[in-house]
Coordinates of C-alpha atoms in Angstrom, one line a residue:
M1 CA 88.3 66.3 -29.2
S2 CA 88.6 66.1 -25.6
R3 CA 88.3 62.4 -23.6
A4 CA 85.1 63.3 -22.1
A5 CA 83.4 64.2 -25.6
T6 CA 85.0 60.9 -27.0
A7 CA 83.7 58.9 -24.0
F8 CA 80.1 60.6 -24.2
R9 CA 80.2 59.9 -28.1
G10 CA 80.9 56.1 -27.5
L11 CA 78.2 55.9 -24.8
A12 CA 75.6 57.4 -27.4
V13 CA 76.5 54.8 -30.1
L14 CA 76.7 51.9 -27.5
G15 CA 72.9 53.2 -26.2
V16 CA 71.7 53.4 -29.8
A17 CA 73.1 49.6 -30.5
L18 CA 71.5 48.4 -27.3
V19 CA 68.1 50.0 -28.0
A20 CA 68.2 48.3 -31.4
A21 CA 69.1 44.9 -30.1
G22 CA 66.4 45.2 -27.5
A23 CA 63.6 45.9 -30.2
E24 CA 65.1 42.7 -32.1
V25 CA 65.0 40.4 -29.1
R26 CA 61.7 42.0 -28.2
A27 CA 60.1 41.0 -31.7
Q28 CA 61.5 37.5 -31.7
G29 CA 60.1 37.1 -28.2
L30 CA 56.6 37.6 -29.5
N31 CA 56.9 34.5 -31.3
E32 CA 58.1 32.1 -28.6
T33 CA 56.3 33.4 -25.6
V34 CA 53.2 35.2 -24.1
L35 CA 53.8 38.3 -22.4
R36 CA 51.6 37.4 -19.1
G37 CA 50.7 33.9 -18.1
D38 CA 52.8 31.1 -18.4
I39 CA 51.7 28.3 -20.9
D40 CA 52.9 24.7 -20.2
P41 CA 52.7 22.7 -23.7
R42 CA 51.5 19.6 -21.8
D43 CA 48.2 21.5 -20.9
G44 CA 47.4 20.8 -24.8
P45 CA 45.6 23.2 -27.3
A46 CA 42.8 23.9 -24.7
A47 CA 45.3 26.3 -22.6
I48 CA 45.6 28.8 -25.9
A49 CA 42.2 30.6 -26.7
P50 CA 41.8 30.4 -30.2
A51 CA 41.6 33.5 -32.3
G52 CA 37.9 35.2 -32.3
D53 CA 37.7 34.1 -28.5
I54 CA 36.7 37.1 -26.1
G55 CA 39.3 40.1 -26.4
L56 CA 40.9 38.5 -29.2
R57 CA 41.2 39.9 -33.0
P58 CA 41.9 37.2 -35.7
S59 CA 44.9 37.9 -37.9
L60 CA 43.5 39.0 -41.1
P61 CA 45.6 40.5 -43.9
G62 CA 46.5 43.9 -43.3
S63 CA 45.9 43.9 -39.7
A64 CA 48.6 44.5 -36.8
M65 CA 49.0 40.9 -36.3
D66 CA 49.9 40.2 -40.2
F67 CA 53.8 40.2 -39.6
D68 CA 55.4 40.8 -42.8
A69 CA 59.3 40.4 -43.3
G70 CA 59.6 43.6 -45.0
R71 CA 58.1 45.7 -42.1
G72 CA 59.9 46.8 -39.1
V73 CA 59.3 46.1 -35.9
A74 CA 58.6 49.6 -35.0
D75 CA 55.7 49.4 -37.7
V76 CA 54.0 46.5 -35.5
E77 CA 51.3 47.4 -33.1
V78 CA 52.5 45.0 -30.0
L79 CA 51.6 46.6 -26.8
P80 CA 48.1 46.7 -25.7
G81 CA 45.7 49.6 -25.4
V82 CA 44.8 51.3 -22.0
E83 CA 41.4 49.5 -21.9
Q84 CA 42.8 46.0 -22.9
P85 CA 44.2 43.8 -20.4
L86 CA 47.8 42.1 -20.6
D87 CA 46.3 38.6 -20.7
R88 CA 44.3 39.6 -23.7
L89 CA 47.0 40.3 -26.1
P90 CA 45.8 40.1 -30.0
I91 CA 48.1 36.8 -30.6
A92 CA 46.9 34.7 -33.4
A93 CA 46.3 31.2 -32.8
G94 CA 49.4 29.3 -34.1
S95 CA 51.5 32.2 -34.1
L96 CA 53.6 31.1 -30.8
G97 CA 55.5 28.4 -32.5
L98 CA 54.4 25.7 -29.8
T99 CA 54.2 22.0 -30.8
T100 CA 50.6 20.6 -29.9
P101 CA 51.1 17.3 -28.1
A102 CA 48.5 14.4 -28.7
P103 CA 45.7 15.0 -26.2
R104 CA 45.9 12.4 -23.0
R105 CA 43.8 9.6 -23.3
R106 CA 41.2 9.7 -20.1
T107 CA 40.8 6.9 -18.1
I108 CA 37.4 5.8 -17.6
A109 CA 36.6 4.9 -14.0
E110 CA 35.2 1.2 -14.1
A111 CA 31.6 1.0 -12.9
D112 CA 31.8 -1.9 -10.7
P113 CA 35.5 -3.0 -9.8
F114 CA 34.3 -6.0 -8.1
A115 CA 32.2 -7.3 -10.7
P116 CA 33.0 -10.7 -12.0
V117 CA 35.0 -10.8 -15.1
G118 CA 33.2 -13.8 -16.8
V119 CA 34.9 -16.7 -19.1
R120 CA 34.9 -16.5 -22.4
V121 CA 33.3 -19.8 -24.0
G122 CA 33.1 -19.1 -27.7
A123 CA 31.0 -16.3 -28.8
F124 CA 29.7 -16.2 -25.2
V125 CA 31.1 -14.6 -21.9
A126 CA 30.0 -17.1 -18.7
T127 CA 29.9 -16.0 -15.2
P128 CA 29.7 -18.8 -13.0
F129 CA 29.1 -19.1 -9.2
A130 CA 29.0 -21.3 -6.1
E131 CA 27.1 -20.3 -2.9
L132 CA 27.1 -22.0 0.4
R133 CA 24.9 -20.8 3.3
G134 CA 24.2 -21.8 6.7
G135 CA 22.0 -20.5 9.3
Y136 CA 18.9 -21.0 11.8
D137 CA 15.3 -20.7 11.1
S138 CA 13.3 -20.4 14.2
N139 CA 10.0 -21.8 12.4
A140 CA 11.2 -23.9 9.8
L141 CA 7.7 -25.4 8.9
R142 CA 5.9 -22.0 8.8
V143 CA 3.2 -23.2 11.1
P144 CA 1.6 -21.7 14.5
D145 CA 4.5 -22.3 17.2
G146 CA 6.4 -24.4 14.8
A147 CA 9.8 -25.8 15.7
G148 CA 13.2 -24.1 14.8
S149 CA 16.2 -26.0 12.8
L150 CA 19.6 -25.4 11.7
F151 CA 19.9 -25.4 7.7
T152 CA 22.5 -25.6 5.2
Q153 CA 21.8 -24.3 1.5
A154 CA 24.1 -25.1 -1.4
S155 CA 23.4 -23.6 -5.0
G156 CA 25.3 -23.0 -8.0
G157 CA 24.9 -21.7 -11.8
F158 CA 25.8 -19.5 -14.2
A159 CA 25.0 -16.6 -16.8
A160 CA 26.0 -16.6 -20.2
R161 CA 25.7 -13.6 -22.8
S162 CA 26.5 -13.7 -26.3
D163 CA 28.9 -11.3 -27.9
W164 CA 27.1 -11.0 -31.4
S165 CA 27.0 -7.8 -33.7
R166 CA 23.2 -9.0 -34.4
H167 CA 20.9 -10.9 -32.5
A168 CA 21.4 -11.8 -29.0
L169 CA 21.1 -15.0 -26.7
D170 CA 21.3 -15.4 -22.8
V171 CA 21.3 -18.4 -20.7
E172 CA 20.7 -18.3 -16.9
L173 CA 21.0 -21.5 -14.9
R174 CA 20.6 -21.9 -11.3
G175 CA 20.2 -25.1 -8.7
G176 CA 20.4 -25.8 -5.1
Y177 CA 19.1 -27.8 -2.3
T178 CA 18.3 -26.8 1.4
A179 CA 18.5 -29.3 4.2
Y180 CA 17.2 -28.8 7.7
E181 CA 18.8 -30.5 10.7
N182 CA 16.2 -30.7 13.2
V183 CA 12.9 -31.1 11.5
T184 CA 11.8 -33.7 8.7
G185 CA 9.6 -33.6 5.7
N186 CA 11.2 -30.2 4.7
N187 CA 14.3 -30.6 2.7
R188 CA 13.8 -29.4 -0.8
P189 CA 15.3 -29.0 -4.1
D190 CA 15.1 -26.0 -6.3
A191 CA 16.2 -25.0 -9.9
A192 CA 15.6 -22.5 -12.7
A193 CA 16.7 -22.1 -16.2
T194 CA 15.9 -19.1 -18.6
L195 CA 17.0 -18.8 -22.4
R196 CA 16.2 -15.5 -23.8
G197 CA 16.6 -15.0 -27.6
R198 CA 16.1 -12.0 -29.9
I199 CA 16.7 -12.3 -33.9
D200 CA 16.9 -9.0 -35.6
V201 CA 15.0 -9.6 -38.8
S202 CA 15.8 -5.8 -39.8
S203 CA 16.3 -2.4 -38.1
L204 CA 12.6 -2.3 -37.7
V205 CA 11.6 -6.0 -37.0
R206 CA 12.5 -8.2 -34.3
I207 CA 11.7 -11.6 -32.8
D208 CA 11.8 -12.1 -29.0
A209 CA 11.7 -15.8 -27.4
V210 CA 11.7 -16.7 -23.6
L211 CA 12.0 -20.5 -22.7
R212 CA 11.6 -21.0 -19.0
G213 CA 11.8 -24.0 -16.6
V214 CA 11.4 -24.3 -13.0
L215 CA 11.6 -27.2 -10.5
T216 CA 10.1 -26.1 -7.1
T217 CA 7.9 -27.4 -4.4
N218 CA 4.7 -25.6 -2.2
A219 CA 6.1 -23.1 0.1
P220 CA 6.2 -24.6 3.7
G221 CA 3.0 -23.7 5.5
S222 CA 1.1 -23.0 2.3
V223 CA -2.7 -24.2 2.2
D224 CA -1.9 -26.1 -1.0
S225 CA 0.8 -28.2 0.7
V226 CA 0.1 -32.0 1.1
A227 CA -0.3 -33.0 4.8
N228 CA 1.6 -36.1 5.8
A229 CA 4.1 -35.9 3.3
K230 CA 7.6 -37.1 3.7
Q231 CA 9.0 -34.5 1.3
P232 CA 7.2 -31.9 -0.3
P233 CA 6.4 -33.3 -3.8
L234 CA 8.1 -31.7 -6.9
I235 CA 6.5 -29.5 -9.3
F236 CA 7.7 -28.7 -12.5
E237 CA 6.8 -25.4 -14.4
T238 CA 7.6 -24.9 -18.3
G239 CA 6.8 -21.8 -20.4
L240 CA 7.3 -20.2 -23.8
D241 CA 7.1 -17.1 -24.7
L242 CA 7.2 -16.0 -28.7
G243 CA 6.5 -12.7 -29.9
I244 CA 7.5 -10.3 -33.1
T245 CA 7.7 -6.6 -32.8
R246 CA 7.5 -4.1 -35.7
R247 CA 8.7 -0.4 -35.3
F248 CA 6.9 2.3 -37.3
N249 CA 9.2 5.4 -36.6
R250 CA 8.4 5.8 -32.6
L251 CA 5.2 3.7 -32.6
E252 CA 6.0 -0.1 -31.8
L253 CA 3.3 -2.7 -31.9
G254 CA 3.9 -6.3 -31.1
V255 CA 2.1 -9.8 -30.8
A256 CA 3.1 -12.8 -28.7
G257 CA 1.8 -16.4 -27.9
I258 CA 2.2 -17.8 -24.6
I259 CA 2.4 -21.4 -23.4
E260 CA 2.8 -22.3 -19.6
R261 CA 2.5 -25.7 -18.1
Q262 CA 2.5 -27.3 -14.5
D263 CA 3.1 -30.8 -13.7
H264 CA 2.8 -31.9 -10.1
R265 CA 4.6 -35.2 -9.2
P266 CA 2.9 -37.8 -6.8
A267 CA 3.4 -37.1 -2.9
E268 CA 5.2 -39.8 -0.8
L269 CA 3.1 -39.9 2.8
T270 CA 4.6 -41.0 5.9
D271 CA 2.2 -44.2 6.0
G272 CA 4.3 -45.5 2.9
T273 CA 1.4 -44.8 0.4
T274 CA 1.5 -42.6 -2.7
E275 CA -1.0 -39.7 -3.3
S276 CA -1.6 -38.6 -6.7
Q277 CA -1.4 -35.0 -7.6
A278 CA -2.3 -35.4 -11.5
D279 CA -5.6 -33.6 -11.2
Q280 CA -3.2 -30.2 -10.6
N281 CA -1.7 -30.7 -13.8
V282 CA -2.7 -27.6 -15.9
T283 CA -1.7 -25.9 -19.3
G284 CA -2.2 -22.3 -20.2
Y285 CA -2.4 -20.9 -23.7
G286 CA -2.5 -17.0 -24.2
V287 CA -1.8 -14.3 -26.8
R288 CA -0.4 -10.9 -25.7
L289 CA -1.1 -7.6 -27.9
R290 CA 1.3 -4.5 -27.1
G291 CA 1.4 -0.9 -28.4
A292 CA 4.0 1.4 -27.2
Y293 CA 5.4 5.0 -28.2
E294 CA 8.6 6.7 -27.7
V295 CA 8.0 10.0 -26.8
S296 CA 11.4 10.5 -25.9
P297 CA 14.2 8.0 -25.4
S298 CA 13.7 8.3 -21.5
F299 CA 9.6 7.7 -21.5
K300 CA 7.9 5.1 -23.6
P301 CA 4.1 4.7 -22.7
F302 CA 2.3 1.4 -23.5
V303 CA -0.9 -0.3 -23.7
Q304 CA -1.4 -4.2 -23.2
M305 CA -4.0 -6.8 -23.5
V306 CA -3.4 -10.6 -22.4
A307 CA -6.1 -13.1 -23.2
D308 CA -5.7 -16.6 -22.0
T309 CA -7.4 -19.8 -21.2
R310 CA -6.2 -22.6 -18.4
V311 CA -7.0 -26.2 -19.1
Y312 CA -6.7 -29.1 -16.7
D313 CA -5.5 -32.7 -17.5
I314 CA -8.5 -34.1 -15.3
V315 CA -11.9 -32.6 -15.2
P316 CA -13.5 -32.5 -12.7
D317 CA -10.7 -32.9 -9.9
S318 CA -10.7 -34.7 -6.8
E319 CA -13.4 -32.4 -5.4
G320 CA -15.5 -32.8 -8.4
L321 CA -15.0 -29.2 -9.6
D322 CA -14.3 -27.9 -13.0
R323 CA -11.4 -25.4 -12.6
D324 CA -11.1 -24.7 -16.4
S325 CA -11.0 -20.9 -16.5
N326 CA -10.6 -17.9 -19.4
G327 CA -8.7 -14.6 -18.4
L328 CA -8.5 -11.2 -19.8
T329 CA -6.1 -8.4 -18.3
V330 CA -5.7 -5.1 -19.7
S331 CA -3.1 -2.6 -18.5
T332 CA -1.2 0.6 -19.3
G333 CA 2.1 1.8 -18.1
A334 CA 5.4 3.2 -19.2
E335 CA 9.1 2.5 -19.7
L336 CA 11.2 4.8 -17.9
A337 CA 15.1 6.0 -18.2
L338 CA 15.0 9.3 -16.7
S339 CA 18.7 10.6 -17.0
G340 CA 20.0 7.2 -15.5
L341 CA 18.4 8.1 -12.1
V342 CA 15.2 6.0 -12.6
T343 CA 14.9 3.1 -14.8
G344 CA 12.6 0.2 -15.5
S345 CA 8.8 0.3 -16.0
A346 CA 5.6 0.2 -14.4
S347 CA 2.1 -0.3 -15.2
I348 CA -1.5 -0.4 -13.8
G349 CA -4.7 -2.6 -15.0
Y350 CA -7.6 -4.7 -14.6
T351 CA -8.1 -8.5 -14.8
W352 CA -11.2 -10.8 -15.1
R353 CA -11.0 -14.6 -14.9
R354 CA -14.3 -16.6 -15.4
Y355 CA -14.4 -20.2 -14.6
S356 CA -16.1 -23.0 -16.1
D357 CA -17.8 -24.5 -13.1
P358 CA -20.7 -22.4 -11.8
L359 CA -19.6 -23.5 -8.2
L360 CA -16.4 -21.5 -8.4
E361 CA -16.7 -17.7 -8.0
D362 CA -15.2 -15.5 -10.9
I363 CA -12.5 -13.1 -10.2
S364 CA -11.7 -9.5 -11.1
G365 CA -9.7 -6.5 -9.7
L366 CA -7.2 -3.9 -10.1
V367 CA -3.7 -5.6 -11.0
A368 CA -0.3 -3.6 -10.7
D369 CA 3.4 -4.3 -11.9
A370 CA 6.6 -2.7 -11.4
A371 CA 10.2 -3.1 -11.5
L372 CA 11.8 0.4 -10.7
R373 CA 15.3 1.5 -9.9
W374 CA 16.1 4.7 -8.4
A375 CA 20.0 5.9 -8.3
A376 CA 19.6 8.1 -5.2
S377 CA 23.2 8.9 -5.2
G378 CA 26.5 7.2 -6.3
L379 CA 26.5 5.1 -3.1
T380 CA 22.4 4.5 -2.5
T381 CA 20.1 2.7 -4.9
V382 CA 16.6 2.1 -4.3
T383 CA 14.7 -0.7 -5.9
L384 CA 10.8 -1.1 -6.1
T385 CA 9.1 -4.4 -7.4
A386 CA 5.5 -4.9 -7.6
R387 CA 3.3 -7.9 -9.1
S388 CA -0.5 -8.9 -9.2
G389 CA -2.0 -12.1 -10.4
V390 CA -4.4 -14.9 -10.1
E391 CA -2.7 -18.1 -9.1
E392 CA -4.1 -21.6 -9.5
T393 CA -4.8 -23.1 -5.8
T394 CA -6.4 -26.5 -4.4
F395 CA -7.8 -24.9 -1.5
E396 CA -11.1 -26.3 -0.7
N397 CA -14.0 -24.2 -2.5
A398 CA -11.6 -21.6 -3.8
S399 CA -11.6 -20.6 -7.4
G400 CA -8.1 -19.1 -7.2
D401 CA -5.5 -17.2 -5.1
F402 CA -5.4 -13.3 -6.0
V403 CA -2.1 -12.4 -5.2
H404 CA -0.7 -8.8 -4.5
Q405 CA 2.8 -8.4 -3.7
M406 CA 5.3 -5.3 -3.4
Q407 CA 9.0 -5.0 -2.2
L408 CA 11.0 -1.9 -1.5
E409 CA 15.0 -2.4 -1.0
V410 CA 17.5 0.4 -0.1
E411 CA 21.3 -0.7 -1.0
H412 CA 24.2 1.4 0.1
A413 CA 27.7 1.0 -0.2
F414 CA 29.6 2.0 3.0
R415 CA 32.7 1.4 0.9
R416 CA 33.2 -0.4 -2.8
W417 CA 34.0 -3.6 -0.9
L418 CA 31.1 -3.3 2.1
I419 CA 27.6 -3.1 0.9
G420 CA 24.4 -3.0 3.3
S421 CA 21.0 -3.5 2.4
A422 CA 17.6 -3.2 4.1
S423 CA 14.0 -4.4 2.6
V424 CA 10.6 -4.7 3.5
A425 CA 8.2 -6.6 1.6
Y426 CA 4.3 -7.3 1.9
R427 CA 2.1 -9.9 0.5
I428 CA -1.9 -10.4 0.4
D429 CA -3.4 -13.9 -0.6
D430 CA -6.9 -13.6 -1.2
Y431 CA -8.4 -17.2 -1.7
E432 CA -11.8 -15.9 -3.9
G433 CA -14.7 -17.8 -2.8
T434 CA -13.7 -18.6 0.6
D435 CA -13.0 -16.2 3.8
L436 CA -9.5 -17.0 3.8
T437 CA -6.9 -13.9 3.4
E438 CA -3.3 -14.4 4.4
E439 CA -1.4 -11.2 4.9
T440 CA 2.6 -11.5 4.9
L441 CA 5.0 -8.9 6.0
T442 CA 8.9 -9.5 5.7
L443 CA 11.6 -7.4 7.2
A444 CA 15.2 -8.1 6.2
A445 CA 18.7 -6.6 6.8
G446 CA 21.8 -7.7 5.0
L447 CA 25.6 -7.1 4.6
R448 CA 28.0 -8.1 2.1
Y449 CA 31.9 -8.0 2.1
R450 CA 33.4 -8.3 -1.0
I451 CA 36.8 -9.7 -0.8
G452 CA 37.7 -9.2 -4.5
R453 CA 36.1 -10.2 -8.1
T454 CA 35.9 -13.8 -7.0
A455 CA 34.5 -13.8 -3.6
E456 CA 32.4 -12.3 -0.9
V457 CA 31.1 -13.0 2.5
M458 CA 27.4 -12.4 3.3
A459 CA 25.1 -12.2 6.4
E460 CA 21.5 -11.7 6.8
L461 CA 18.6 -11.3 9.3
S462 CA 15.0 -11.5 8.4
H463 CA 12.0 -11.3 10.4
L464 CA 8.4 -12.9 8.8
R465 CA 5.2 -12.4 10.0
L466 CA 1.7 -13.9 8.7
N467 CA -1.7 -12.8 9.8
S468 CA -4.5 -14.8 8.8
S469 CA -8.2 -14.4 8.6
V470 CA -8.7 -17.7 10.3
P471 CA -8.2 -17.5 13.9
G472 CA -5.1 -19.3 15.4
D473 CA -3.3 -19.6 11.9
D474 CA -1.1 -16.8 12.6
Y475 CA 2.9 -17.4 13.1
T476 CA 6.0 -15.7 13.1
A477 CA 9.6 -16.7 11.8
N478 CA 13.1 -15.3 12.1
V479 CA 16.0 -16.3 10.1
V480 CA 19.6 -15.7 10.6
Q481 CA 22.0 -17.0 8.1
I482 CA 25.9 -16.3 6.7
G483 CA 27.1 -17.6 3.5
L484 CA 30.2 -17.7 1.1
R485 CA 29.8 -17.1 -2.5
L486 CA 32.6 -17.8 -5.0
Q487 CA 32.3 -16.4 -8.8
R488 CA 34.3 -15.9 -12.0

C-alpha cells in the first residue's frame, strides 16, 4: 500500500476518534453548564428557571430529558428546535450539578438612624431627655402693646415602654420651668405625667387604663388670669380613664369610666395679700360607650357617646353662680391605616351642656376631633390635629368656653440629619353667654439639626396674632428661640 493511502487511512481513523471524543465531551458538558447565558452560583436558585416554567419541559420518565446510562449520547435530543431559542433549552432543574448556596440575608434599612436607642431598665426600655432653650418674646405677657423679654426654658423627662409578650405599660414624664428676664409675674413651671396600661384578659377581652397628672397655670393674657398676681397660681389636673373592651369577631364594644379633677392654688398678690381660688375646684365624672366595626385592617368606623357631670367644691362661687353642669356628646368617625400613607383617627359629632344655674346659658354645637398623619413621600409628612370641647371659665357671666382649634404641620427632611417644619394653627374661644370671642392664629417655622442619636440643635420662629371681639384687646407676639436637646 502506498504511503499516501496509509496516511489517508490514518487521518480517517484519527477523525473518527476526534468525533467520538467530541461527542463524549459534549454529553458531559450538558451536566456542567448552560449552552447560552452564564450562571453565577452566587446568584442563588432564582437564577435557574424551574422545570415547568415558560419554554421548559419537565423531566418525565421516558422523555428526552430522562438520561439513562444504557443509552448513547446520539439517542438523546439535546439541540433545540428551530422555533425554540437557545436560552430556553429543556434542561431539568437540578440536573446541572451546581451547589445552591444559602440565600443572602437582606439587611433591613433602619427607619430612623437618629432615633434614641434608649436604656433598658428591667423589662422596660426608657428614653430620657434634657432640653435647654433660650430666645426672645416680643410680648411676654400677651397683652396689647406688651413688653418684650428674653427668656430661658429648661425641661427634661423620659418615656418608658414595657417589653412584655402580653399586656403593656407605658410611662411618660416631663417637667420644665420658664423664666423671663425683663418682665415680672410671668415665670411659670409646667409638668405632665401619663401612665397607660393594658391588660390582655384574653384574646377577645382587654382592660385599658390611663392615669394623668398635669401641673400648669393659666395662659398669659387669658381672661381667667388673676390680676396683680406675683406669679401665676398653680393648677393641678388629674384624671383616670378605666375601660373594658370586648371583641365579637370584627365588632368591638367598649365601656369606660372617667374621673377628672382640677385644683387651683391660692394666688399671691403684689400687695402682699392672698386670693383664694377654691371656688374653681371642680370634679368631673363620666361614662363613655363606644362601638367599632373593623371593615378592613385599614378602616374601622366607630360611634361613641360620652355622658358626664361636673360638680364644684363651692356652690355658689364668688360671683354667686352655680356652675355645676351635665353634658352629653355623641360622635361618629373612623380609625384609618391606609397602606401606611394615612394613619390616625377622625370624628365629628354634637355636644350639649346644661347648667344648674338658670342665669348661665346652656351650650350646644358641632364638635370635631382628629389626629391624622399623611406620609406624602419618604421625606415629607403632613399632620392634622383638631379638637373641640367646652372648657370651664371664670369669665364674668360666661357659662363656659366653647373651644375649636386646628393645626396643620408639614415636616420635610432635607437630609436625614436636617429636618424642616412649618405649621399653622387656628383657635376660637367662644365665651357662651357673653359677647366675647377670641380668634388666635399662630404661624411657625423650625429647623432641627440632628448631630447624632444623642443630640440635636433646633431653631424656631413663630408669629401669634389674637383678634378679640372687644375693641382694643387685640395683640401680636413674635418669638424666636434656639435650643439644644440631649437624649439617650
